[in-house]
Structure formats: C-alpha cells, structure tokens
Amino acid sequence: MPRWGMVIDLNKCTGCSSCVTACRMENNIPNVGVEEAQNGRAMNWMEIITEYEGEFPNIRITHIPRPCFQCDDAPCVVVCPVHATFINEDGLVGQIYNRCIGCRYCMNACPYTAKCFNYSTPEIPEAFVPLQNPEVTKRMVGVVEKCSFCHHRLAMAKDLARYEDREMAEDEYQAACVESCPTTAMTFGDLDNPDHEVHHLKHSNRAFRLEEGLGTEPKVYYLKKEDK
Amino acid sequence: MTDIRQETDYTLFRPILETEKSFYWIVATLLGIIFWAGYMYINQIIYGLGVTGLNNTVSWGFYIINFVFFIGISHAGTLISAILRLSQAEWRRPITRMAEVITAIVLLIGAVHPILDLGRPDRILNVFLFGRLQSPLLWDVTAITTYFTASTIYLYVPLIPDIALLRDKTDKYKWFYQFLSWGYIGTEKQKHILERAMTILMVMVIPIAVSVHTVISFIFSMTIQPGWHSTIFGPYFVVGAIFSGTATLLVVMIAFRKMYHFENYLKEIHFQYLGLLLLIFAILWGYFTFSEFVTGFYGNEPMEMSVILYKFTGPYAVFFWLMVVLNFIIPVVVLGFKRLKTIKGILFTSMGVIVGMWLERLIIVVPSLSNPRLPYDVHFYIPSLTEVSLFMGGIAVFCLGFIIFSKLFPLISIWEIEEGRNEGLEEAQKRLESYLPSVEQVK
Amino acid sequence: MTQKTPKWILFFQYVSLGFIWLLVLGIIVWIINLMKLSNYLHDAQNATIVISLIIIPIFITLAGVLSYVFFGLKRANREEITK
Ligand code: SF4
Ligand code: SF4
C-alpha cells in the first residue's frame, strides 16, 4: 500500500499563498468573515506559518506551509470518543463530519494545531457558489475539519483506474496545493516507493519533520532553508 | 400523634415544616438566573459555539474549566463522609448528610458541562452508539456515571431512617415519604441491614471517588501538550478536588447554620476540625503545585518553559499569583493561627479557596492551549456573556437544588444525632477501652 | 409504628427498584456494544475489555446492595407486623 506523503522545499517557498487559495477552492472552505477571523476563527486547512529570526534589519524569514501532516501515529486519532477522526484504508487521517460531536478534543491533542472548528454555520459567498467542488462534503456548524490530503482525488483516481481496468498510476493523485505551487516547492507521492522523487528528497540531508521528537511520524517532510 | 414541636430535635424538622417568605424570594431569584442561562444556552444551540469566546487555538474554555471545577467540588462530600464514617469519628454526625448532598447535586451539574461544550449536542447519542473506549472522554463518561450512581445510593441509604421518621411524625407528603422509606420501622434487624449496606458502600465509594478525579485529569495528561502531559496530574487533581470540596462544605455548613439556626448542632468544634483538614490540604496542594512546576522549570524544555512563563510572568501572572495567595498563603495564615481561626475567618478562607481552585482549573486549561508548539498568532481568550451566564446558572442550580433538598429532607441526619446521644457515648467508651491496654493487662 | 404500605405505593417501589437494574442492564448492553465495535474496527480491544471488567461488577454490586436493602427492610417489616 502506498504511503502518501509530501516534501516541501522551504528554499523554494516564497510564501505566495497560492496553495492556501487552491486548498480553499478545492475543499469548499467557508469564509468566516473579517470579524470572526480577527477573533482567531479563520479556517484554513493549509496555512502558512511565518518564522522570523534575527533583529530588525537582518531578518531572516522562513515561510512554512502547513497542511495536516497525516501522522502515522496520530495523537488526534486516539482521543476521539466516537471514531470521527480515524486512520483510513489509505493510511491518511480522515474526518467523518457526520459523526463528529464537536468536542474539540482532537484539536487540543494535535501538537500542530492543524484542525479548525466550525464556530458558526459555514457560509460561502454568493459568487463562489458555482465554483464549489461537488466532490467534497460541505461541513456543518459544530464539527471539526482539517486537511484530508485531497482524499477525494485519490478516490477519483482509483475509481477511474478501476473503470478502465488498470493499475492506478502514482502521478494520477496529486493534492491541489501541490499542483498549484508556482515554484514547485512541493512534491507529492508515495514515500515508500524508492523510484519516486519524494523518496529521494526525504533522504536528503536537508530533510526534517516538524516536532519529530514527539514520535507522531508526520508524513510531510520539509527541506531546510539554507542561506545562499 | 404527638405534637412534633415536642420533639427534641425539632430544629432539624423545622425547615421542612415551616417555610418563610424569604424562601420564595430566593427560589424566584435562582429560577430567574436559571431561565436566563437556559435562554443563553438555546441561543448557543441556534447559533453554534460562535457565541462563546473560544477560537481555533484556545478551543476549550469556560465549560471545560467549570466541568473540572464542579466535579472537583463533588469530592467533598462522599469522600469526606465515607472516611469520617469509616474511622468512626464521632464529630461527623451533623456533617455527613450535607457533604453527601453536595456530591450528588454538584456531580450532576458537572456532568452536564461537557454536553454544553459540544458543538453538536444533538449527536450525543453517538457516544453510546459508536463510542470508543480508547478515548479519555469515554473513560470520563463511565467514571462519572459510576460515581454518580454510587454517591446517590450512598446518600439515600443513610437517609432511610430519617424518611421513616418524617413519615411517622409529620403529615406532609405522607405518600412520598411512605414511598421512599421502603417500610423501615427501626427494628434491630433493619438497622443491621442498613449498617451492613453502608459499610459496603463506604468501602466502594472511596476508591471510586479517587479514581474519578484521576480519570478527569487523564483528559489532559493523556495528550502530549506541554503543561498537560504530566504524571502528577492524577494525584494533583484529587488533592485539589478534596481541597475545594472541603471549602465548599464549610461554606454550605456556615450558610445553613445561619439560615436554619443550627448553631446547637454545628458547633465551633466542627469548624475547627474541618478547618484543620482544610489546612492540611492547603499545604498538600502547595506541595503538589511546587513539584508540578519545579520539574518543568528545572528541565527547562522550551515548550514547557513557554507555558510556565506564560503563567508566571505572562498574561496569566495575575491569575497565577492570585491563586497562590488564595489557595496557599491565606489558608496557612488564617487556619494556622488560633486567633484568626474563627468561623468568620474560616468562611473567608473557604470562599477564597473556592475562587482559587477555580483559578487553578483556568490556569491548567487555557495557558497550554495559548502556547501552541508552532508559532501561530494566538488570540487571548475572553469568555463571552453566554459562558459566564451558564456558569452562573450552574451555581444557581446548585443553590436551588440544595434549598429544595432542605425542604424535603433534614439537612442534618436526625437518627445519627439521636444514636450518638443515646448509644454513642457508651459505644465510644467501649471502643476506647478496646484500643487501650487495660490496667490488669499491663500490670 | 407499624403500618402496611398501600398496594399502589408498593407497586411503584418495585418499579423504582426495577429502574436501577434497568440502568445496570443498559450499561452492560452499552459496554458490550462498544466491545463489538472495537473488535470490528480493530481498535483498542484490550482497553475495552479491561474497562468493562471493572465497570460491570461495580454496577452489579451497587444495584445488588440496593436490592439487598430493599428486600431486607421489607422482610423485617413483614415479620414485625405478623408478630
Ligand atoms: S497533524 Fe494533527 S490533525 Fe493531522 S494527523 Fe497529525 S495530529 Fe492529527
Ligand atoms: S471534535 Fe469530532 S473528530 Fe474531534 S475528537 Fe471530538 S468527536 Fe472526534
């Protein structure tokens, strides 16, 4: 079974936020409005964290795009009381919106704060309604949601392959953020496939994962930013 | 039927038989607060959790704090009463009933709080249909159900003789007391049965009570968040729970002593003894708090440190140091000196401890969430009117429940007082003799 | 004072005692349901079994104590009246 994962090259990332936008369009992420966003309730499955180092004129900025890391040993999964967040048959961490009771325990247990909560009934701006992605479930008020690695795309690719009676090729499945990145900072694929680029990249000596010491085994690798 | 006014312990019957005007005013006010809280909650159901002050990083707030706080208070009762009964402390007699009532009522209020906290309370049945016993939240559900059942039974069984007294001596709600008294008429055999049942219950209730609060602390300590992931949390929560529970018991005792003129039953000495217990727990609590922070401080792990500094010098410093003053410094000073240890002093300290313990729960829940591991913008958590109203509503339900209980059942166990008066002295003497070597044995 | 409890009150007393057993039964059914579920999902079977081993006997003892008190008191009452 492929172990889907991502490698993000921080050298290439310019912090342009196109992955964030692509994700919002792909996954029908609701707009919470300015006021709510100022209250800290903005919803983003993919988020860019900006790290500043150094004193003012000599600042070094690192942009870190952060999806959900789809941890192999996910701390958010073990705490869910109703099996609404779980590791699915593709090894990704799924979220069942219709079952979630909204206790927000998983949000607190995730060491990366990767989940967000629908504090009010999600609203999609009028102009965006025709652009909605029919493949992705609309969420309701009071449930937790998070990045799914565009799991619907995997399902579609699998279905197509089954329909055409062939094996699914690895590159048929790409997350929306990866496709949209203008600097090709992100690479997506099977981490266990020795022929695939992600496999090489994850063994590069710049590779690291966030909070690796926690043992959550995230499936997203970063390549360290280096000064030129 | 003889006139009930001639009864020796008429003072204890009086709240049930006579109702003053002020009672209705109090009930009306409390009902007003409860309806207001209910209105706020309906609002929350309609508009979602957006009406609270929570946000994506600090996603647990008042509701979880109050949950831990109320469940903590519930430890007063049954635990203290069971320990005092088991150790046959004679001064327990007027105290046990009130302690047990606190447990039953507060536990119910506490148990409702996680439901208030849910984003989808309409899906609560999912917990029963699709629950996973792996989640600490499910451990809570089972532990609290067990504790509630056990403590209600433990409240009820020692109440039976009093219900029988009410059935025989008063005319009010006769069928109600007849229904509840289970045909108790005070024969030797019946007394024996009750005693046996009580012993079994006491032995069961103590470990259940201790485990319940440990399980509550597991909600926090089972995650790997800095400030929560700590093995000390179990005992720390238990000590804090008994601490706040004792303080609540003292406040309740002083309030009802004043309200129903129980001065002859709740004497200075009872407060002195319970005050001593409070002092011990203040010191124990201080010790646990010290060891909780000193390990984090010494280890100097960056994540742990950011949480600790947030509490010590950051935005939560006010709450933290206020908590230390209320929970440690004031109790030790007031209860440590005989001169300050008057009933007024004890009342003041106990109220301080209740506030301080609430602050402790606040300091446990929020700072850990306000310091995520990755550098996000964190929004300071300010509770909204809804959350505060529901908290007030919880307190109002507690007061109302207590007052209604006092109108139906005696707040001080009549039969236990009687038994103490009639047989206690002799029995205590015999018991004492059995502990000590007699003169013949030594010589 | 010895007096006979009216029939209808007696009936409700039995009903209320039935409730505690209903609760115990409910808990047992619930736990068994969760065990089946955890088996089906391959998810923490051990924890489920350990918790059920603790919880079920506790509830049965509690309900047992209550029934013991109920029937004990009733029997003693009857003996006293017939004496
Ligand atoms: S990153 Fe957080 S939400 Fe995603 S799988 Fe890991 S623990 Fe769960
Ligand atoms: S918020 Fe939903 S997904 Fe998260 S732990 Fe609670 S029930 Fe599970």
mmCIF file of N, CA and C in Angstrom, chain A residues 32-94:
data_model
loop_
_atom_site.group_PDB
_atom_site.id
_atom_site.type_symbol
_atom_site.label_atom_id
_atom_site.label_comp_id
_atom_site.label_asym_id
_atom_site.label_seq_id
_atom_site.Cartn_x
_atom_site.Cartn_y
_atom_site.Cartn_z
ATOM 1 N N VAL A 32 -15.156 32.946 6.971
ATOM 2 C CA VAL A 32 -15.794 33.252 8.241
ATOM 3 C C VAL A 32 -16.066 34.741 8.399
ATOM 4 N N GLY A 33 -15.501 35.550 7.526
ATOM 5 C CA GLY A 33 -15.715 36.992 7.654
ATOM 6 C C GLY A 33 -14.603 37.637 8.449
ATOM 7 N N VAL A 34 -14.466 38.934 8.277
ATOM 8 C CA VAL A 34 -13.336 39.657 8.864
ATOM 9 C C VAL A 34 -13.374 39.588 10.393
ATOM 10 N N GLU A 35 -14.561 39.831 10.926
ATOM 11 C CA GLU A 35 -14.648 39.941 12.380
ATOM 12 C C GLU A 35 -14.268 38.622 13.063
ATOM 13 N N GLU A 36 -14.825 37.541 12.518
ATOM 14 C CA GLU A 36 -14.532 36.240 13.085
ATOM 15 C C GLU A 36 -13.057 35.899 12.926
ATOM 16 N N ALA A 37 -12.500 36.271 11.776
ATOM 17 C CA ALA A 37 -11.091 35.973 11.551
ATOM 18 C C ALA A 37 -10.237 36.710 12.568
ATOM 19 N N GLN A 38 -10.667 37.934 12.920
ATOM 20 C CA GLN A 38 -9.906 38.666 13.933
ATOM 21 C C GLN A 38 -10.039 38.034 15.303
ATOM 22 N N ASN A 39 -11.124 37.298 15.503
ATOM 23 C CA ASN A 39 -11.268 36.578 16.767
ATOM 24 C C ASN A 39 -10.491 35.268 16.775
ATOM 25 N N GLY A 40 -9.742 35.012 15.730
ATOM 26 C CA GLY A 40 -8.941 33.799 15.700
ATOM 27 C C GLY A 40 -9.715 32.582 15.243
ATOM 28 N N ARG A 41 -10.763 32.788 14.447
ATOM 29 C CA ARG A 41 -11.525 31.628 13.999
ATOM 30 C C ARG A 41 -11.434 31.415 12.496
ATOM 31 N N ALA A 42 -10.428 32.031 11.871
ATOM 32 C CA ALA A 42 -10.262 31.832 10.434
ATOM 33 C C ALA A 42 -10.034 30.353 10.171
ATOM 34 N N MET A 43 -10.615 29.852 9.080
ATOM 35 C CA MET A 43 -10.456 28.434 8.786
ATOM 36 C C MET A 43 -9.557 28.249 7.591
ATOM 37 N N ASN A 44 -8.485 27.522 7.798
ATOM 38 C CA ASN A 44 -7.580 27.200 6.711
ATOM 39 C C ASN A 44 -7.088 25.783 6.923
ATOM 40 N N TRP A 45 -7.220 24.978 5.898
ATOM 41 C CA TRP A 45 -6.664 23.628 6.027
ATOM 42 C C TRP A 45 -5.167 23.692 5.799
ATOM 43 N N MET A 46 -4.804 24.525 4.824
ATOM 44 C CA MET A 46 -3.384 24.760 4.569
ATOM 45 C C MET A 46 -3.108 26.160 5.075
ATOM 46 N N GLU A 47 -2.044 26.286 5.834
ATOM 47 C CA GLU A 47 -1.782 27.582 6.413
ATOM 48 C C GLU A 47 -0.300 27.870 6.262
ATOM 49 N N ILE A 48 0.048 29.129 6.088
ATOM 50 C CA ILE A 48 1.478 29.441 6.001
ATOM 51 C C ILE A 48 1.924 30.066 7.307
ATOM 52 N N ILE A 49 2.823 29.386 7.961
ATOM 53 C CA ILE A 49 3.373 29.913 9.198
ATOM 54 C C ILE A 49 4.640 30.673 8.837
ATOM 55 N N THR A 50 4.779 31.845 9.368
ATOM 56 C CA THR A 50 5.970 32.624 9.050
ATOM 57 C C THR A 50 6.850 32.711 10.285
ATOM 58 N N GLU A 51 8.100 32.335 10.110
ATOM 59 C CA GLU A 51 9.033 32.385 11.233
ATOM 60 C C GLU A 51 10.037 33.498 10.994
ATOM 61 N N TYR A 52 10.234 34.318 11.984
ATOM 62 C CA TYR A 52 11.198 35.405 11.859
ATOM 63 C C TYR A 52 12.397 35.085 12.734
ATOM 64 N N GLU A 53 13.567 35.346 12.201
ATOM 65 C CA GLU A 53 14.753 35.172 13.022
ATOM 66 C C GLU A 53 15.598 36.437 12.913
ATOM 67 N N GLY A 54 16.290 36.765 13.961
ATOM 68 C CA GLY A 54 17.212 37.896 13.909
ATOM 69 C C GLY A 54 16.569 39.222 14.266
ATOM 70 N N GLU A 55 17.430 40.250 14.383
ATOM 71 C CA GLU A 55 16.959 41.588 14.728
ATOM 72 C C GLU A 55 16.612 42.354 13.461
ATOM 73 N N PHE A 56 15.950 43.495 13.632
ATOM 74 C CA PHE A 56 15.256 44.103 12.514
ATOM 75 C C PHE A 56 15.963 44.169 11.152
ATOM 76 N N PRO A 57 17.078 44.891 10.971
ATOM 77 C CA PRO A 57 17.450 44.959 9.547
ATOM 78 C C PRO A 57 17.863 43.605 8.975
ATOM 79 N N ASN A 58 18.399 42.751 9.808
ATOM 80 C CA ASN A 58 18.893 41.478 9.288
ATOM 81 C C ASN A 58 17.926 40.338 9.581
ATOM 82 N N ILE A 59 16.718 40.516 9.149
ATOM 83 C CA ILE A 59 15.744 39.471 9.459
ATOM 84 C C ILE A 59 15.832 38.354 8.435
ATOM 85 N N ARG A 60 15.641 37.145 8.939
ATOM 86 C CA ARG A 60 15.554 36.013 8.033
ATOM 87 C C ARG A 60 14.145 35.465 8.162
ATOM 88 N N ILE A 61 13.445 35.405 7.067
ATOM 89 C CA ILE A 61 12.057 34.952 7.127
ATOM 90 C C ILE A 61 11.960 33.566 6.518
ATOM 91 N N THR A 62 11.290 32.676 7.214
ATOM 92 C CA THR A 62 11.022 31.366 6.644
ATOM 93 C C THR A 62 9.515 31.190 6.561
ATOM 94 N N HIS A 63 9.043 30.814 5.388
ATOM 95 C CA HIS A 63 7.619 30.509 5.259
ATOM 96 C C HIS A 63 7.453 29.004 5.321
ATOM 97 N N ILE A 64 6.578 28.572 6.204
ATOM 98 C CA ILE A 64 6.363 27.132 6.327
ATOM 99 C C ILE A 64 4.910 26.818 5.983
ATOM 100 N N PRO A 65 4.636 26.272 4.813
ATOM 101 C CA PRO A 65 3.265 25.841 4.530
ATOM 102 C C PRO A 65 2.936 24.638 5.407
ATOM 103 N N ARG A 66 1.792 24.693 6.069
ATOM 104 C CA ARG A 66 1.453 23.609 6.993
ATOM 105 C C ARG A 66 0.084 22.986 6.670
ATOM 106 N N PRO A 67 0.090 21.843 6.015
ATOM 107 C CA PRO A 67 -1.169 21.096 5.889
ATOM 108 C C PRO A 67 -1.342 20.249 7.152
ATOM 109 N N CYS A 68 -2.318 19.372 7.167
ATOM 110 C CA CYS A 68 -2.303 18.351 8.234
ATOM 111 C C CYS A 68 -1.249 17.339 7.844
ATOM 112 N N PHE A 69 -0.485 16.864 8.804
ATOM 113 C CA PHE A 69 0.656 16.016 8.466
ATOM 114 C C PHE A 69 0.287 14.555 8.301
ATOM 115 N N GLN A 70 -0.972 14.219 8.501
ATOM 116 C CA GLN A 70 -1.435 12.834 8.343
ATOM 117 C C GLN A 70 -0.539 11.877 9.118
ATOM 118 N N CYS A 71 -0.325 12.191 10.375
ATOM 119 C CA CYS A 71 0.612 11.429 11.185
ATOM 120 C C CYS A 71 0.286 9.933 11.162
ATOM 121 N N ASP A 72 1.349 9.119 11.092
ATOM 122 C CA ASP A 72 1.143 7.670 11.154
ATOM 123 C C ASP A 72 0.641 7.261 12.527
ATOM 124 N N ASP A 73 1.180 7.947 13.542
ATOM 125 C CA ASP A 73 0.762 7.633 14.906
ATOM 126 C C ASP A 73 0.100 8.901 15.446
ATOM 127 N N ALA A 74 -1.117 9.129 14.992
ATOM 128 C CA ALA A 74 -1.694 10.453 15.188
ATOM 129 C C ALA A 74 -2.269 10.618 16.582
ATOM 130 N N PRO A 75 -1.805 11.622 17.311
ATOM 131 C CA PRO A 75 -2.364 11.865 18.650
ATOM 132 C C PRO A 75 -3.819 12.312 18.591
ATOM 133 N N CYS A 76 -4.250 12.849 17.453
ATOM 134 C CA CYS A 76 -5.636 13.296 17.390
ATOM 135 C C CYS A 76 -6.575 12.114 17.247
ATOM 136 N N VAL A 77 -6.098 11.021 16.667
ATOM 137 C CA VAL A 77 -6.988 9.887 16.416
ATOM 138 C C VAL A 77 -7.306 9.136 17.700
ATOM 139 N N VAL A 78 -6.297 8.965 18.557
ATOM 140 C CA VAL A 78 -6.546 8.132 19.738
ATOM 141 C C VAL A 78 -7.550 8.751 20.689
ATOM 142 N N VAL A 79 -7.683 10.073 20.683
ATOM 143 C CA VAL A 79 -8.538 10.680 21.702
ATOM 144 C C VAL A 79 -9.992 10.817 21.279
ATOM 145 N N CYS A 80 -10.290 10.631 20.018
ATOM 146 C CA CYS A 80 -11.662 10.889 19.571
ATOM 147 C C CYS A 80 -12.633 9.891 20.203
ATOM 148 N N PRO A 81 -13.681 10.378 20.853
ATOM 149 C CA PRO A 81 -14.585 9.462 21.547
ATOM 150 C C PRO A 81 -15.518 8.691 20.627
ATOM 151 N N VAL A 82 -15.695 9.128 19.390
ATOM 152 C CA VAL A 82 -16.709 8.474 18.561
ATOM 153 C C VAL A 82 -16.174 7.980 17.221
ATOM 154 N N HIS A 83 -14.858 7.876 17.094
ATOM 155 C CA HIS A 83 -14.300 7.386 15.841
ATOM 156 C C HIS A 83 -14.650 8.313 14.684
ATOM 157 N N ALA A 84 -14.675 9.605 14.942
ATOM 158 C CA ALA A 84 -14.967 10.547 13.866
ATOM 159 C C ALA A 84 -13.687 10.985 13.194
ATOM 160 N N THR A 85 -12.562 10.817 13.841
ATOM 161 C CA THR A 85 -11.294 11.043 13.174
ATOM 162 C C THR A 85 -10.525 9.737 13.305
ATOM 163 N N PHE A 86 -10.036 9.246 12.208
ATOM 164 C CA PHE A 86 -9.545 7.868 12.185
ATOM 165 C C PHE A 86 -8.530 7.725 11.063
ATOM 166 N N ILE A 87 -7.782 6.641 11.098
ATOM 167 C CA ILE A 87 -6.825 6.416 10.012
ATOM 168 C C ILE A 87 -7.513 5.533 8.981
ATOM 169 N N ASN A 88 -7.662 6.051 7.786
ATOM 170 C CA ASN A 88 -8.456 5.301 6.814
ATOM 171 C C ASN A 88 -7.615 4.280 6.057
ATOM 172 N N GLU A 89 -8.243 3.595 5.116
ATOM 173 C CA GLU A 89 -7.578 2.445 4.476
ATOM 174 C C GLU A 89 -6.398 2.879 3.628
ATOM 175 N N ASP A 90 -6.277 4.178 3.329
ATOM 176 C CA ASP A 90 -5.127 4.651 2.571
ATOM 177 C C ASP A 90 -4.031 5.195 3.472
ATOM 178 N N GLY A 91 -4.190 5.023 4.783
ATOM 179 C CA GLY A 91 -3.177 5.499 5.705
ATOM 180 C C GLY A 91 -3.276 6.984 5.985
ATOM 181 N N LEU A 92 -4.310 7.613 5.458
ATOM 182 C CA LEU A 92 -4.483 9.042 5.728
ATOM 183 C C LEU A 92 -5.436 9.205 6.913
ATOM 184 N N VAL A 93 -5.320 10.354 7.561
ATOM 185 C CA VAL A 93 -6.178 10.593 8.716
ATOM 186 C C VAL A 93 -7.459 11.256 8.234
ATOM 187 N N GLY A 94 -8.541 10.531 8.323
ATOM 188 C CA GLY A 94 -9.813 11.026 7.798
ATOM 189 C C GLY A 94 -10.661 11.645 8.876
#
